[in-house]
Short mmCIF file of C-alpha atoms in Angstrom, two decimals:
data_model
loop_
_atom_site.label_atom_id
_atom_site.label_comp_id
_atom_site.label_asym_id
_atom_site.label_seq_id
_atom_site.Cartn_x
_atom_site.Cartn_y
_atom_site.Cartn_z
CA MET A 215 189.19 139.04 17.90
CA SER A 216 187.79 142.14 16.53
CA VAL A 217 187.55 142.79 12.71
CA SER A 218 189.35 145.72 11.18
CA ALA A 219 189.66 146.63 7.53
CA ASN A 220 193.49 146.09 7.51
CA ARG A 221 193.29 142.72 9.17
CA ILE A 222 190.82 141.67 6.59
CA TRP A 223 193.10 142.96 3.90
CA ARG A 224 196.09 141.24 5.23
CA GLN A 225 194.27 137.85 5.41
CA LEU A 226 193.20 137.95 1.74
CA PRO A 227 195.22 135.88 -0.57
CA GLU A 228 197.46 138.11 -2.81
CA GLU A 229 195.63 137.25 -6.01
CA ILE A 230 192.31 138.59 -4.48
CA ARG A 231 194.10 141.80 -3.34
CA VAL A 232 195.53 142.24 -6.85
CA ALA A 233 192.03 141.66 -8.36
CA ALA A 234 190.46 144.36 -5.92
CA CYS A 235 193.23 146.78 -6.58
CA LYS A 236 192.86 146.36 -10.31
CA LEU A 237 189.04 147.06 -10.02
CA PHE A 238 189.72 150.01 -7.91
CA TRP A 239 192.33 151.50 -10.20
CA ALA A 240 190.21 150.89 -13.27
CA GLU A 241 186.67 151.99 -11.90
CA SER A 242 187.53 154.75 -9.42
CA LYS A 243 187.01 158.55 -10.02
CA GLY A 244 189.80 160.99 -9.46
CA VAL A 245 188.73 162.05 -5.79
CA GLU A 246 188.80 158.32 -4.77
CA LYS A 247 192.13 157.85 -6.32
CA GLN A 248 193.77 161.23 -4.84
CA PHE A 249 193.77 159.68 -1.29
CA LEU A 250 195.51 156.35 -2.50
CA PHE A 251 197.91 158.20 -4.69
CA ALA A 252 199.21 160.07 -1.56
CA SER A 253 198.98 156.79 0.56
CA LEU A 254 201.07 155.00 -1.63
CA ALA A 255 203.67 157.77 -2.19
CA ARG A 256 204.10 157.60 1.69
CA ALA A 257 204.28 153.78 1.75
CA LYS A 258 206.75 153.56 -1.06
CA ASN A 259 208.75 156.46 0.06
CA MET A 260 208.25 158.19 -3.44
CA ARG A 261 207.03 161.59 -4.66
CA GLU A 262 203.36 161.56 -5.51
CA ILE A 263 203.96 162.84 -9.16
CA THR A 264 205.92 159.51 -9.67
CA VAL A 265 203.03 157.34 -8.40
CA ARG A 266 200.54 159.15 -10.45
CA LYS A 267 202.48 158.43 -13.69
CA THR A 268 202.73 154.63 -12.94
CA PRO A 269 200.74 152.41 -15.10
CA ILE A 270 197.73 150.80 -13.54
CA GLU A 271 199.08 147.16 -13.58
CA ARG A 272 201.97 148.38 -11.44
CA LEU A 273 199.77 150.55 -9.35
CA ALA A 274 197.55 147.51 -8.64
CA ASN A 275 200.55 145.26 -7.59
CA TRP A 276 202.00 148.06 -5.26
CA THR A 277 198.43 148.66 -3.65
CA ALA A 278 197.96 144.78 -3.08
CA ALA A 279 201.46 144.39 -1.63
CA THR A 280 200.89 147.51 0.83
CA LEU A 281 199.36 145.62 3.87
CA SER A 282 198.82 148.79 5.90
CA LEU A 283 196.67 151.23 3.95
CA PRO A 284 194.19 153.80 5.53
CA ASP A 285 190.95 152.06 6.54
CA GLN A 286 188.97 154.47 4.11
CA VAL A 287 191.03 152.94 1.25
CA VAL A 288 190.77 149.49 2.32
CA ASP A 289 187.06 149.89 2.75
CA ASP A 290 186.70 151.22 -0.90
CA LEU A 291 188.93 148.32 -2.14
CA LEU A 292 186.73 145.66 -0.43
CA LYS A 293 183.39 147.18 -1.48
CA LYS A 294 184.31 147.41 -5.17
CA TYR A 295 185.49 143.96 -5.11
CA LEU A 296 182.50 142.37 -3.40
CA LEU A 297 180.19 144.33 -5.59
CA HIS A 298 182.00 143.06 -8.79
CA GLU A 299 183.01 139.59 -7.71
CA HIS A 300 180.30 138.61 -5.09
CA ARG A 301 177.13 140.48 -5.87
CA ALA A 302 175.16 137.14 -5.79
CA VAL A 303 176.25 136.74 -2.10
CA ILE A 304 175.04 140.27 -1.30
CA ILE A 305 171.77 139.81 -2.95
CA ARG A 306 171.07 136.54 -1.19
CA PHE A 307 171.90 138.15 2.14
CA LEU A 308 169.52 141.16 1.49
CA GLU A 309 166.91 138.74 0.37
CA LEU A 310 167.25 136.62 3.41
CA LEU A 311 166.44 139.81 5.51
CA LYS A 312 163.70 140.86 3.08
CA ILE A 313 165.62 144.16 2.64
CA PRO A 314 164.49 145.99 -0.65
CA HIS A 315 167.53 146.57 -2.89
CA VAL A 316 168.37 147.25 -6.52
CA ASP A 317 171.11 144.80 -7.71
CA GLY A 318 172.45 144.48 -4.18
CA MET A 319 172.37 148.22 -3.21
CA ILE A 320 170.03 148.73 -0.35
CA GLU A 321 167.14 151.18 -1.12
CA GLU A 322 167.65 154.45 0.71
CA SER A 323 164.21 154.41 2.08
CA PHE A 324 164.89 151.24 4.06
CA ASP A 325 165.36 151.72 7.80
CA LEU A 326 168.19 149.52 9.00
CA ALA A 327 167.14 150.15 12.59
CA THR A 328 164.03 147.76 11.92
CA LEU A 329 166.49 144.76 11.78
CA THR A 330 166.85 142.77 14.89
CA ASN A 331 170.27 141.19 15.91
CA GLU A 332 168.49 137.67 15.82
CA GLN A 333 167.46 138.29 12.29
CA VAL A 334 170.86 139.60 11.08
CA GLN A 335 172.69 136.68 12.77
CA GLY A 336 170.31 134.09 11.55
CA ALA A 337 170.69 135.41 7.83
CA ALA A 338 174.38 135.39 8.22
CA GLN A 339 174.40 131.76 9.48
CA ASN A 340 172.15 130.81 6.64
CA LEU A 341 174.47 132.42 4.13
CA LEU A 342 177.63 130.75 5.69
CA GLY A 343 176.21 127.57 4.22
CA SER A 344 176.28 128.87 0.62
CA ALA A 345 178.73 127.57 -2.03
CA ASP A 346 180.61 130.68 -2.18
CA ARG A 347 182.31 130.43 1.32
CA MET A 348 185.20 132.78 0.73
CA GLY A 349 182.86 135.53 -0.78
CA THR A 350 180.41 134.95 2.17
CA VAL A 351 183.10 135.21 5.00
CA LEU A 352 184.53 138.28 3.10
CA TYR A 353 181.16 139.95 2.88
CA LEU A 354 180.16 139.35 6.40
CA LYS A 355 183.50 140.74 7.93
CA TYR A 356 182.95 143.74 5.49
CA LEU A 357 179.37 144.26 7.05
CA VAL A 358 180.91 143.95 10.57
CA LEU A 359 183.23 146.84 9.71
CA GLN A 360 180.12 149.03 8.94
CA GLY A 361 178.88 148.63 12.45
CA GLY A 362 175.18 149.44 13.27
CA PRO A 363 172.92 146.43 12.82
CA TRP A 364 175.62 144.33 11.30
CA ALA A 365 177.95 144.42 14.40
CA GLY A 366 176.34 141.20 15.75
CA ILE A 367 177.58 139.24 12.71
CA GLU A 368 181.05 138.97 14.34
CA GLU A 369 179.47 136.58 16.82
CA VAL A 370 178.55 134.09 14.21
CA LEU A 371 181.65 134.41 12.12
CA PRO A 372 183.81 131.24 11.99
CA VAL A 373 187.03 131.65 14.05
CA GLY A 374 190.11 131.38 11.98
CA GLU A 375 188.52 132.28 8.57
#
């Protein structure tokens, strides 16, 4: 079964979707919010101006309840949530692969093409044994969405999680 942003989003418990949405609405810049305002207005069949005037708490709940958002929006929601709530998982994975990073953000000078599928899958399998199982599975699914050297992770993801 292939991984998609919306499939991951729909499988998350509601409280995690709400937490991710609260982070997004609290920390995102105007440009990032623009697209989501328009998407929510369409999904809720409302005028965009009405959505813009809605309090953050309600926006977070509306966004979390919308199970079919544009992939770009879901990607942003997942990224912000992972960096805020599961940064330790990200750092552990990067260190297993000896990827230079600053607090979980890969240094731009690193060439991802130098990673082999075996290295990436081995690090993913190692990470799956960590205490933060939910954060690990979510992070690995997020990486699969990014493609490139991460695509092979899908082969080692547990079925049904």
